[in-house]
Amino acid sequence: MVSSAGSAIEWFDFFIYGTAAALVFNKLFFPQADPLVGTLLAFTTFAIGFVARPLGGVVFGHFGDRVGRKPALVTALLIMGGSTTLIGLLPTYDTIGAAAPVLLVVLRLLQGIAVGGQWGGAVLIATENAPKGRRGLYGSFAQLGVPAGLMLSSLVFLVITSTLDAQQFTSWGWRVPFLCSIVLIVIALFAQFTLEETADSRESRQDEEGSGASRSPVIEVLRTHPKNVLLAAGAVIVIGSGFYLFVTYMLSYGTEVLGMPKSTVLNAVLVGAALQVPALMAFGALSDRIGRRKVYLTGAIGMGLWAYPAFVLMNTKEWPLVTLALVGGQLLFAAMYGPQAAFFSELFTARVRYSGASLGYQLGVMLGGALTPIIATWLYARYGSFVPVAAFLMASAAISCVCVLVLSETNRRVPAVEATSQDDREVQPAAS
């Protein structure tokens, strides 16, 4: 529960930046740019957080494999809580000039490093402590941080935009969600005293100490399991592009292009996030029964097929249909994200699992998520149509489908503590 709560608040921190980038950062930190350029610059600072995520995966992967899952997770939570709170205190361009966007970029980099390191710790604490045959379900608990954080961020912005006028929101209201992030520091301190290290982590470190070996987990995982790292990254591309198209770009598309009220789109995002919670658990549990690949592949194919109809529904500007468009995209995301924690953790042995799972996931979400709002904004501005944007999501889905098909099924196997082989033998068959 501590892992899930920390993950939820950390993702809340990460998502409020995306919402603020779509709604207000273009005016506060890039006021001298025209509206389109300002939006692109705001989304660029949003993308910087994704560029930093693989770095966070490398740094915290090394820390998590060598020292332990718990200290890596707690440190990541503290960095995220501190950097997000500081964004809420940051002076705008009108106050300190060009220093404002520079400081914003620095703090966004710290956010990216923190979330890049947090994911692996939360996921491994959940899956490595799971009962036999329940890793998919237990891994989905750590993934609940995404919809929970999305709900919290959307709800906070919905309340603020509904109770404050435009001038109040632009002046100080946008800071409130960022300042709420101080709660994450409290959760991190609580986790330090309540969480226990996983047995897999303890055993792998004891074996390493007994052998007298000294190595970098990141270098080792790239040497022994390069195929799985790259395929995992490819499988995540559609998760990043699909999710951030539906929850970040659609905010800008709905308000700036279609002229809908902010509350209309935020309400639709909120409904989708609420439905993601049971969906993630259901898909995680389903992957324990029928396999990770089948569930994941269904979500990836569905995301590609849903791209065009979603924009058609958005263009109606009718709240029920707009909600259907965003809910459909988020449920298809859940079909992939639910089993992902178990799927990726089972691809690597315990001594390099934090590094391997984190690196694969963070590389993929950087490629798929970082540039999605920027590419979507540019494509619509260039062609004046949503069709190229939908085609972009379809292409992302196709790449991920190929990678998932190449990966081996893992749900009937038990990941080994020690690395004993190359990619095609990195997990051992479960005892019958």
Tab-separated table of C-alpha atoms in Angstrom:
chain	number	residue	atom	x	y	z
A	1	MET	CA	0.000	0.000	0.000
A	2	VAL	CA	2.856	2.393	0.770
A	3	SER	CA	4.355	1.647	-2.637
A	4	SER	CA	1.010	2.321	-4.350
A	5	ALA	CA	0.394	5.545	-2.404
A	6	GLY	CA	3.867	6.854	-3.146
A	7	SER	CA	3.482	5.954	-6.801
A	8	ALA	CA	0.112	7.745	-6.968
A	9	ILE	CA	1.459	10.998	-5.523
A	10	GLU	CA	4.599	10.821	-7.662
A	11	TRP	CA	2.536	10.434	-10.829
A	12	PHE	CA	0.273	13.232	-9.610
A	13	ASP	CA	3.378	15.405	-9.510
A	14	PHE	CA	4.407	14.349	-13.004
A	15	PHE	CA	0.919	14.799	-14.512
A	16	ILE	CA	0.144	18.214	-13.084
A	17	TYR	CA	3.075	19.492	-15.104
A	18	GLY	CA	1.506	18.131	-18.304
A	19	THR	CA	-1.846	19.689	-17.460
A	20	ALA	CA	-0.246	23.027	-16.614
A	21	ALA	CA	1.818	22.885	-19.820
A	22	ALA	CA	-1.372	22.417	-21.839
A	23	LEU	CA	-3.369	25.115	-20.031
A	24	VAL	CA	-1.132	27.914	-18.724
A	25	PHE	CA	2.675	27.510	-19.008
A	26	ASN	CA	2.741	28.886	-22.552
A	27	LYS	CA	1.479	32.223	-21.186
A	28	LEU	CA	3.482	32.338	-17.950
A	29	PHE	CA	6.922	31.204	-19.070
A	30	PHE	CA	6.954	31.963	-22.824
A	31	PRO	CA	4.784	35.091	-23.116
A	32	GLN	CA	6.719	36.697	-25.979
A	33	ALA	CA	6.027	33.799	-28.340
A	34	ASP	CA	2.935	33.599	-30.534
A	35	PRO	CA	0.274	31.169	-29.220
A	36	LEU	CA	1.379	28.196	-31.340
A	37	VAL	CA	5.080	28.635	-30.577
A	38	GLY	CA	4.309	29.183	-26.906
A	39	THR	CA	2.348	25.927	-26.772
A	40	LEU	CA	5.149	24.064	-28.538
A	41	LEU	CA	7.732	25.482	-26.116
A	42	ALA	CA	5.583	24.531	-23.126
A	43	PHE	CA	5.239	20.989	-24.462
A	44	THR	CA	8.992	20.926	-25.075
A	45	THR	CA	9.645	21.493	-21.377
A	46	PHE	CA	7.107	18.716	-20.764
A	47	ALA	CA	9.136	16.445	-23.066
A	48	ILE	CA	12.382	17.192	-21.224
A	49	GLY	CA	11.064	15.204	-18.272
A	50	PHE	CA	10.857	12.156	-20.518
A	51	VAL	CA	14.376	12.614	-21.824
A	52	ALA	CA	15.599	12.500	-18.224
A	53	ARG	CA	13.647	9.346	-17.380
A	54	PRO	CA	16.155	6.860	-18.872
A	55	LEU	CA	18.876	8.620	-16.871
A	56	GLY	CA	16.771	8.074	-13.766
A	57	GLY	CA	16.347	4.442	-14.747
A	58	VAL	CA	20.121	4.013	-15.086
A	59	VAL	CA	21.033	5.795	-11.843
A	60	PHE	CA	18.328	4.283	-9.679
A	61	GLY	CA	18.593	0.924	-11.437
A	62	HIS	CA	22.229	0.714	-10.356
A	63	PHE	CA	21.305	1.865	-6.854
A	64	GLY	CA	18.308	-0.484	-6.641
A	65	ASP	CA	20.231	-3.573	-7.798
A	66	ARG	CA	23.342	-2.900	-5.733
A	67	VAL	CA	21.869	-1.417	-2.527
A	68	GLY	CA	18.204	-2.411	-2.493
A	69	ARG	CA	14.746	-1.626	-3.864
A	70	LYS	CA	13.552	0.323	-0.807
A	71	PRO	CA	16.314	2.972	-0.518
A	72	ALA	CA	16.132	3.622	-4.267
A	73	LEU	CA	12.363	4.099	-4.124
A	74	VAL	CA	12.483	6.386	-1.074
A	75	THR	CA	15.189	8.581	-2.612
A	76	ALA	CA	13.213	8.952	-5.844
A	77	LEU	CA	10.094	9.974	-3.921
A	78	LEU	CA	12.017	12.642	-2.012
A	79	ILE	CA	13.498	14.126	-5.199
A	80	MET	CA	10.107	14.233	-6.906
A	81	GLY	CA	8.376	15.835	-3.928
A	82	GLY	CA	11.054	18.495	-3.568
A	83	SER	CA	11.338	19.444	-7.240
A	84	THR	CA	7.564	19.646	-7.768
A	85	THR	CA	7.059	21.825	-4.699
A	86	LEU	CA	9.751	24.180	-6.005
A	87	ILE	CA	7.906	24.512	-9.342
A	88	GLY	CA	4.948	25.803	-7.347
A	89	LEU	CA	7.196	28.505	-5.887
A	90	LEU	CA	8.903	29.429	-9.170
A	91	PRO	CA	8.715	33.072	-10.326
A	92	THR	CA	7.327	33.551	-13.836
A	93	TYR	CA	8.860	35.239	-16.892
A	94	ASP	CA	7.351	38.611	-15.968
A	95	THR	CA	9.223	38.517	-12.637
A	96	ILE	CA	12.712	37.197	-13.456
A	97	GLY	CA	12.771	37.067	-17.251
A	98	ALA	CA	14.635	34.315	-19.098
A	99	ALA	CA	15.744	32.707	-15.838
A	100	ALA	CA	12.159	31.499	-15.297
A	101	PRO	CA	12.017	28.987	-18.189
A	102	VAL	CA	15.600	27.912	-17.437
A	103	LEU	CA	14.726	27.059	-13.832
A	104	LEU	CA	11.545	25.385	-15.031
A	105	VAL	CA	13.605	23.116	-17.292
A	106	VAL	CA	16.000	22.210	-14.452
A	107	LEU	CA	13.149	21.254	-12.133
A	108	ARG	CA	11.431	19.303	-14.900
A	109	LEU	CA	14.687	17.370	-15.420
A	110	LEU	CA	14.699	16.448	-11.731
A	111	GLN	CA	11.079	15.318	-12.041
A	112	GLY	CA	12.022	13.082	-14.954
A	113	ILE	CA	14.992	11.558	-13.138
A	114	ALA	CA	12.829	10.863	-10.094
A	115	VAL	CA	9.941	9.223	-11.929
A	116	GLY	CA	12.446	7.250	-14.024
A	117	GLY	CA	13.846	5.765	-10.838
A	118	GLN	CA	10.613	5.388	-8.879
A	119	TRP	CA	8.796	3.094	-11.296
A	120	GLY	CA	11.256	0.216	-11.004
A	121	GLY	CA	11.263	0.311	-7.218
A	122	ALA	CA	7.476	0.371	-6.870
A	123	VAL	CA	6.985	-2.384	-9.445
A	124	LEU	CA	9.624	-4.727	-8.030
A	125	ILE	CA	8.469	-4.326	-4.455
A	126	ALA	CA	5.013	-5.379	-5.656
A	127	THR	CA	5.958	-8.240	-7.990
A	128	GLU	CA	8.833	-9.725	-5.973
A	129	ASN	CA	6.559	-9.952	-2.923
A	130	ALA	CA	3.640	-11.450	-4.881
A	131	PRO	CA	2.340	-14.997	-4.202
A	132	LYS	CA	2.993	-17.629	-6.862
A	133	GLY	CA	0.800	-17.140	-9.909
A	134	ARG	CA	-0.334	-13.635	-8.853
A	135	ARG	CA	2.461	-11.390	-10.130
A	136	GLY	CA	0.215	-9.864	-12.780
A	137	LEU	CA	-2.395	-8.810	-10.227
A	138	TYR	CA	0.102	-7.644	-7.607
A	139	GLY	CA	2.161	-5.786	-10.209
A	140	SER	CA	-0.954	-3.900	-11.278
A	141	PHE	CA	-1.203	-2.423	-7.768
A	142	ALA	CA	1.984	-0.448	-8.412
A	143	GLN	CA	0.587	0.620	-11.792
A	144	LEU	CA	-2.488	2.087	-10.078
A	145	GLY	CA	-0.358	5.133	-9.356
A	146	VAL	CA	-0.919	6.305	-12.942
A	147	PRO	CA	-4.751	6.572	-12.903
A	148	ALA	CA	-4.759	7.635	-9.260
A	149	GLY	CA	-2.245	10.392	-9.980
A	150	LEU	CA	-4.145	11.358	-13.127
A	151	MET	CA	-7.429	11.536	-11.198
A	152	LEU	CA	-5.871	13.650	-8.478
A	153	SER	CA	-4.230	16.035	-10.951
A	154	SER	CA	-7.364	16.370	-13.106
A	155	LEU	CA	-9.608	16.789	-10.060
A	156	VAL	CA	-7.408	19.465	-8.507
A	157	PHE	CA	-7.225	21.430	-11.757
A	158	LEU	CA	-10.964	20.952	-12.305
A	159	VAL	CA	-11.779	22.376	-8.877
A	160	ILE	CA	-9.360	25.268	-9.318
A	161	THR	CA	-10.533	26.205	-12.827
A	162	SER	CA	-14.154	25.960	-11.707
A	163	THR	CA	-13.786	28.113	-8.596
A	164	LEU	CA	-11.315	30.734	-9.823
A	165	ASP	CA	-11.676	33.126	-12.703
A	166	ALA	CA	-9.114	33.126	-15.512
A	167	GLN	CA	-7.048	35.945	-13.986
A	168	GLN	CA	-6.866	34.271	-10.559
A	169	PHE	CA	-5.935	30.927	-12.084
A	170	THR	CA	-3.155	32.484	-14.160
A	171	SER	CA	-1.936	34.635	-11.280
A	172	TRP	CA	-1.679	32.058	-8.461
A	173	GLY	CA	-4.211	29.239	-8.807
A	174	TRP	CA	-1.985	27.054	-10.971
A	175	ARG	CA	0.571	26.890	-8.130
A	176	VAL	CA	-1.737	25.086	-5.690
A	177	PRO	CA	-1.388	21.566	-7.204
A	178	PHE	CA	2.401	21.851	-7.211
A	179	LEU	CA	2.542	22.957	-3.585
A	180	CYS	CA	0.370	19.975	-2.595
A	181	SER	CA	3.322	17.778	-3.551
A	182	ILE	CA	4.912	18.281	-0.172
A	183	VAL	CA	2.702	15.320	0.836
A	184	LEU	CA	5.030	13.080	-1.163
A	185	ILE	CA	7.935	13.942	1.128
A	186	VAL	CA	5.870	12.756	4.093
A	187	ILE	CA	5.028	9.494	2.301
A	188	ALA	CA	8.704	8.939	1.472
A	189	LEU	CA	9.677	9.295	5.107
A	190	PHE	CA	6.871	6.935	6.121
A	191	ALA	CA	8.023	4.384	3.515
A	192	GLN	CA	11.541	4.497	4.928
A	193	PHE	CA	10.276	3.156	8.238
A	194	THR	CA	7.568	0.733	7.063
A	195	LEU	CA	8.633	-0.961	3.810
A	196	GLU	CA	10.712	-4.142	3.917
A	197	GLU	CA	13.314	-5.114	1.328
A	198	THR	CA	12.282	-7.931	-1.049
A	199	ALA	CA	13.715	-11.430	-0.660
A	200	ASP	CA	14.956	-11.488	-4.266
A	201	SER	CA	16.951	-8.313	-3.715
A	202	ARG	CA	18.499	-9.596	-0.480
A	203	GLU	CA	19.432	-12.956	-2.018
A	204	SER	CA	20.978	-11.506	-5.163
A	205	ARG	CA	23.115	-9.083	-3.145
A	206	GLN	CA	24.210	-11.832	-0.751
A	207	ASP	CA	25.215	-14.037	-3.684
A	208	GLU	CA	27.208	-11.185	-5.193
A	209	GLU	CA	28.977	-10.483	-1.912
A	210	GLY	CA	29.800	-14.168	-1.552
A	211	SER	CA	31.295	-14.319	-5.024
A	212	GLY	CA	33.337	-11.155	-4.489
A	213	ALA	CA	32.142	-9.833	-7.870
A	214	SER	CA	31.896	-6.119	-8.510
A	215	ARG	CA	29.915	-4.968	-11.520
A	216	SER	CA	27.605	-2.322	-12.890
A	217	PRO	CA	24.064	-3.740	-13.198
A	218	VAL	CA	23.327	-1.485	-16.175
A	219	ILE	CA	26.406	-2.651	-18.092
A	220	GLU	CA	25.655	-6.254	-17.185
A	221	VAL	CA	22.040	-6.115	-18.344
A	222	LEU	CA	23.089	-4.509	-21.647
A	223	ARG	CA	25.713	-7.215	-22.087
A	224	THR	CA	23.556	-10.215	-21.170
A	225	HIS	CA	20.019	-9.139	-22.094
A	226	PRO	CA	20.243	-6.472	-24.839
A	227	LYS	CA	17.428	-7.979	-26.895
A	228	ASN	CA	14.918	-7.871	-24.074
A	229	VAL	CA	15.833	-4.282	-23.162
A	230	LEU	CA	15.263	-3.124	-26.755
A	231	LEU	CA	12.081	-5.150	-27.254
A	232	ALA	CA	10.664	-3.927	-23.957
A	233	ALA	CA	11.388	-0.351	-25.047
A	234	GLY	CA	9.636	-0.953	-28.361
A	235	ALA	CA	6.634	-2.490	-26.631
A	236	VAL	CA	6.222	0.644	-24.489
A	237	ILE	CA	6.175	3.113	-27.392
A	238	VAL	CA	2.407	2.848	-27.901
A	239	ILE	CA	1.837	3.158	-24.152
A	240	GLY	CA	3.660	6.486	-24.111
A	241	SER	CA	2.210	7.880	-27.332
A	242	GLY	CA	-1.327	6.674	-26.628
A	243	PHE	CA	-1.510	7.777	-23.035
A	244	TYR	CA	-0.062	11.245	-23.519
A	245	LEU	CA	-2.093	11.839	-26.631
A	246	PHE	CA	-5.320	11.094	-24.759
A	247	VAL	CA	-4.539	12.850	-21.469
A	248	THR	CA	-2.242	15.729	-22.488
A	249	TYR	CA	-2.588	16.605	-26.175
A	250	MET	CA	-6.372	16.154	-26.104
A	251	LEU	CA	-6.574	18.864	-23.429
A	252	SER	CA	-4.903	21.281	-25.808
A	253	TYR	CA	-6.850	19.976	-28.843
A	254	GLY	CA	-10.186	20.201	-27.078
A	255	THR	CA	-9.666	23.685	-25.634
A	256	GLU	CA	-7.449	25.419	-28.217
A	257	VAL	CA	-8.634	23.801	-31.472
A	258	LEU	CA	-12.250	22.892	-30.710
A	259	GLY	CA	-12.900	25.702	-28.248
A	260	MET	CA	-14.448	23.509	-25.549
A	261	PRO	CA	-14.393	24.623	-21.894
A	262	LYS	CA	-11.476	23.271	-19.857
A	263	SER	CA	-13.898	21.594	-17.457
A	264	THR	CA	-15.480	19.547	-20.256
A	265	VAL	CA	-12.232	17.861	-21.259
A	266	LEU	CA	-10.932	17.572	-17.689
A	267	ASN	CA	-14.169	15.848	-16.640
A	268	ALA	CA	-13.799	13.356	-19.472
A	269	VAL	CA	-10.183	12.635	-18.496
A	270	LEU	CA	-11.300	12.185	-14.898
A	271	VAL	CA	-13.943	9.592	-15.812
A	272	GLY	CA	-11.403	7.626	-17.856
A	273	ALA	CA	-8.875	7.702	-15.022
A	274	ALA	CA	-11.477	6.413	-12.542
A	275	LEU	CA	-12.352	3.484	-14.810
A	276	GLN	CA	-8.665	2.696	-15.269
A	277	VAL	CA	-8.349	1.603	-11.626
A	278	PRO	CA	-10.511	-1.553	-11.846
A	279	ALA	CA	-9.396	-2.106	-15.444
A	280	LEU	CA	-5.703	-2.253	-14.534
A	281	MET	CA	-6.337	-4.845	-11.825
A	282	ALA	CA	-8.611	-6.872	-14.091
A	283	PHE	CA	-6.114	-6.940	-16.964
A	284	GLY	CA	-3.240	-7.729	-14.581
A	285	ALA	CA	-5.184	-10.661	-13.136
A	286	LEU	CA	-6.210	-11.790	-16.617
A	287	SER	CA	-2.564	-11.921	-17.637
A	288	ASP	CA	-1.955	-14.391	-14.797
A	289	ARG	CA	-4.519	-16.706	-16.410
A	290	ILE	CA	-4.046	-16.384	-20.177
A	291	GLY	CA	-0.586	-14.793	-20.520
A	292	ARG	CA	1.028	-11.361	-20.574
A	293	ARG	CA	1.482	-11.165	-24.336
A	294	LYS	CA	-2.147	-11.850	-25.262
A	295	VAL	CA	-3.505	-9.144	-23.005
A	296	TYR	CA	-0.792	-6.636	-23.908
A	297	LEU	CA	-1.151	-7.280	-27.643
A	298	THR	CA	-4.925	-6.821	-27.494
A	299	GLY	CA	-4.449	-3.395	-25.950
A	300	ALA	CA	-1.826	-2.359	-28.516
A	301	ILE	CA	-3.964	-3.403	-31.487
A	302	GLY	CA	-7.015	-1.751	-29.982
A	303	MET	CA	-5.125	1.511	-29.418
A	304	GLY	CA	-4.169	1.658	-33.069
A	305	LEU	CA	-7.717	0.953	-34.214
A	306	TRP	CA	-9.230	3.495	-31.792
A	307	ALA	CA	-7.079	6.433	-32.972
A	308	TYR	CA	-9.346	7.625	-35.810
A	309	PRO	CA	-12.753	7.080	-34.133
A	310	ALA	CA	-11.527	8.912	-31.016
A	311	PHE	CA	-10.934	12.131	-32.951
A	312	VAL	CA	-14.287	11.812	-34.738
A	313	LEU	CA	-15.979	11.598	-31.335
A	314	MET	CA	-13.939	14.526	-29.977
A	315	ASN	CA	-14.964	16.706	-32.926
A	316	THR	CA	-18.642	16.424	-31.980
A	317	LYS	CA	-17.913	18.549	-28.880
A	318	GLU	CA	-20.665	16.636	-27.103
A	319	TRP	CA	-19.594	15.713	-23.576
A	320	PRO	CA	-20.848	12.073	-23.646
A	321	LEU	CA	-19.038	11.403	-26.929
A	322	VAL	CA	-15.924	13.281	-25.872
A	323	THR	CA	-15.900	11.192	-22.701
A	324	LEU	CA	-16.315	8.004	-24.725
A	325	ALA	CA	-13.319	8.975	-26.871
A	326	LEU	CA	-11.015	9.543	-23.899
A	327	VAL	CA	-12.335	6.630	-21.828
A	328	GLY	CA	-11.798	4.236	-24.739
A	329	GLY	CA	-8.190	5.324	-25.113
A	330	GLN	CA	-7.474	5.031	-21.392
A	331	LEU	CA	-9.029	1.554	-21.087
A	332	LEU	CA	-6.920	0.298	-23.991
A	333	PHE	CA	-3.906	1.781	-22.228
A	334	ALA	CA	-4.909	-0.201	-19.120
A	335	ALA	CA	-4.922	-3.439	-21.117
A	336	MET	CA	-1.202	-2.937	-21.712
A	337	TYR	CA	-0.192	-1.203	-18.512
A	338	GLY	CA	-1.925	-3.698	-16.218
A	339	PRO	CA	0.253	-6.722	-17.091
A	340	GLN	CA	3.340	-4.649	-17.910
A	341	ALA	CA	4.836	-4.667	-14.397
A	342	ALA	CA	4.903	-8.465	-14.201
A	343	PHE	CA	5.804	-8.850	-17.880
A	344	PHE	CA	8.894	-6.658	-17.671
A	345	SER	CA	10.079	-7.865	-14.281
A	346	GLU	CA	9.946	-11.469	-15.535
A	347	LEU	CA	12.208	-10.633	-18.471
A	348	PHE	CA	15.275	-10.156	-16.235
A	349	THR	CA	17.029	-11.950	-13.396
A	350	ALA	CA	17.003	-10.426	-9.918
A	351	ARG	CA	20.555	-9.070	-9.894
A	352	VAL	CA	19.842	-6.814	-12.885
A	353	ARG	CA	16.039	-6.639	-12.741
A	354	TYR	CA	15.746	-3.050	-11.496
A	355	SER	CA	18.139	-1.847	-14.217
A	356	GLY	CA	16.697	-3.965	-17.027
A	357	ALA	CA	13.019	-3.276	-16.377
A	358	SER	CA	13.605	0.431	-15.704
A	359	LEU	CA	15.820	0.980	-18.730
A	360	GLY	CA	13.462	-0.789	-21.134
A	361	TYR	CA	10.402	0.998	-19.827
A	362	GLN	CA	11.950	4.470	-19.606
A	363	LEU	CA	13.552	4.305	-23.054
A	364	GLY	CA	10.242	3.283	-24.581
A	365	VAL	CA	8.157	5.887	-22.816
A	366	MET	CA	10.724	8.540	-23.771
A	367	LEU	CA	10.441	7.576	-27.433
A	368	GLY	CA	6.673	7.231	-27.312
A	369	GLY	CA	5.618	9.882	-24.819
A	370	ALA	CA	8.123	12.743	-24.856
A	371	LEU	CA	7.417	14.076	-28.317
A	372	THR	CA	3.775	13.010	-28.712
A	373	PRO	CA	2.169	16.365	-27.724
A	374	ILE	CA	4.758	18.246	-29.807
A	375	ILE	CA	4.360	16.016	-32.874
A	376	ALA	CA	0.568	16.031	-32.601
A	377	THR	CA	0.480	19.838	-32.260
A	378	TRP	CA	2.820	20.280	-35.235
A	379	LEU	CA	0.945	17.773	-37.421
A	380	TYR	CA	-2.379	19.475	-36.843
A	381	ALA	CA	-0.873	22.927	-37.444
A	382	ARG	CA	0.824	21.705	-40.633
A	383	TYR	CA	-2.081	19.813	-42.191
A	384	GLY	CA	-5.121	21.318	-40.476
A	385	SER	CA	-6.524	17.845	-39.875
A	386	PHE	CA	-6.546	15.223	-37.134
A	387	VAL	CA	-5.938	12.396	-39.635
A	388	PRO	CA	-2.098	12.650	-39.564
A	389	VAL	CA	-2.239	12.683	-35.751
A	390	ALA	CA	-4.310	9.496	-35.756
A	391	ALA	CA	-1.901	7.942	-38.269
A	392	PHE	CA	0.987	8.739	-35.932
A	393	LEU	CA	-0.695	6.774	-33.123
A	394	MET	CA	-1.408	3.884	-35.496
A	395	ALA	CA	2.274	3.732	-36.462
A	396	SER	CA	3.294	3.662	-32.796
A	397	ALA	CA	0.894	0.796	-32.175
A	398	ALA	CA	2.294	-1.169	-35.112
A	399	ILE	CA	5.867	-0.885	-33.789
A	400	SER	CA	4.833	-2.055	-30.337
A	401	CYS	CA	2.809	-4.979	-31.702
A	402	VAL	CA	5.856	-6.309	-33.547
A	403	CYS	CA	8.024	-6.064	-30.409
A	404	VAL	CA	5.446	-7.848	-28.235
A	405	LEU	CA	5.150	-10.659	-30.770
A	406	VAL	CA	8.921	-11.194	-30.693
A	407	LEU	CA	9.096	-11.283	-26.892
A	408	SER	CA	8.560	-14.634	-25.181
A	409	GLU	CA	5.626	-15.329	-22.875
A	410	THR	CA	6.708	-15.130	-19.230
A	411	ASN	CA	3.733	-15.758	-16.956
A	412	ARG	CA	4.378	-19.507	-16.598
A	413	ARG	CA	8.002	-19.023	-15.612
A	414	VAL	CA	9.824	-18.094	-12.420
A	415	PRO	CA	12.537	-15.406	-12.832
A	416	ALA	CA	15.881	-16.668	-11.547
A	417	VAL	CA	17.796	-14.828	-8.843
A	418	GLU	CA	21.137	-15.336	-10.552
A	419	ALA	CA	21.891	-14.510	-14.168
A	420	THR	CA	22.661	-17.827	-15.795
A	421	SER	CA	22.165	-17.306	-19.505
A	422	GLN	CA	21.473	-15.053	-22.416
A	423	ASP	CA	18.151	-13.495	-23.495
A	424	ASP	CA	16.509	-16.688	-24.658
A	425	ARG	CA	17.166	-18.443	-21.324
A	426	GLU	CA	17.076	-15.654	-18.784
A	427	VAL	CA	14.120	-17.115	-16.859
A	428	GLN	CA	13.791	-20.641	-15.580
A	429	PRO	CA	10.695	-22.829	-16.069
A	430	ALA	CA	8.458	-23.025	-13.021
A	431	ALA	CA	8.476	-26.285	-11.124
A	432	SER	CA	5.474	-28.409	-11.872
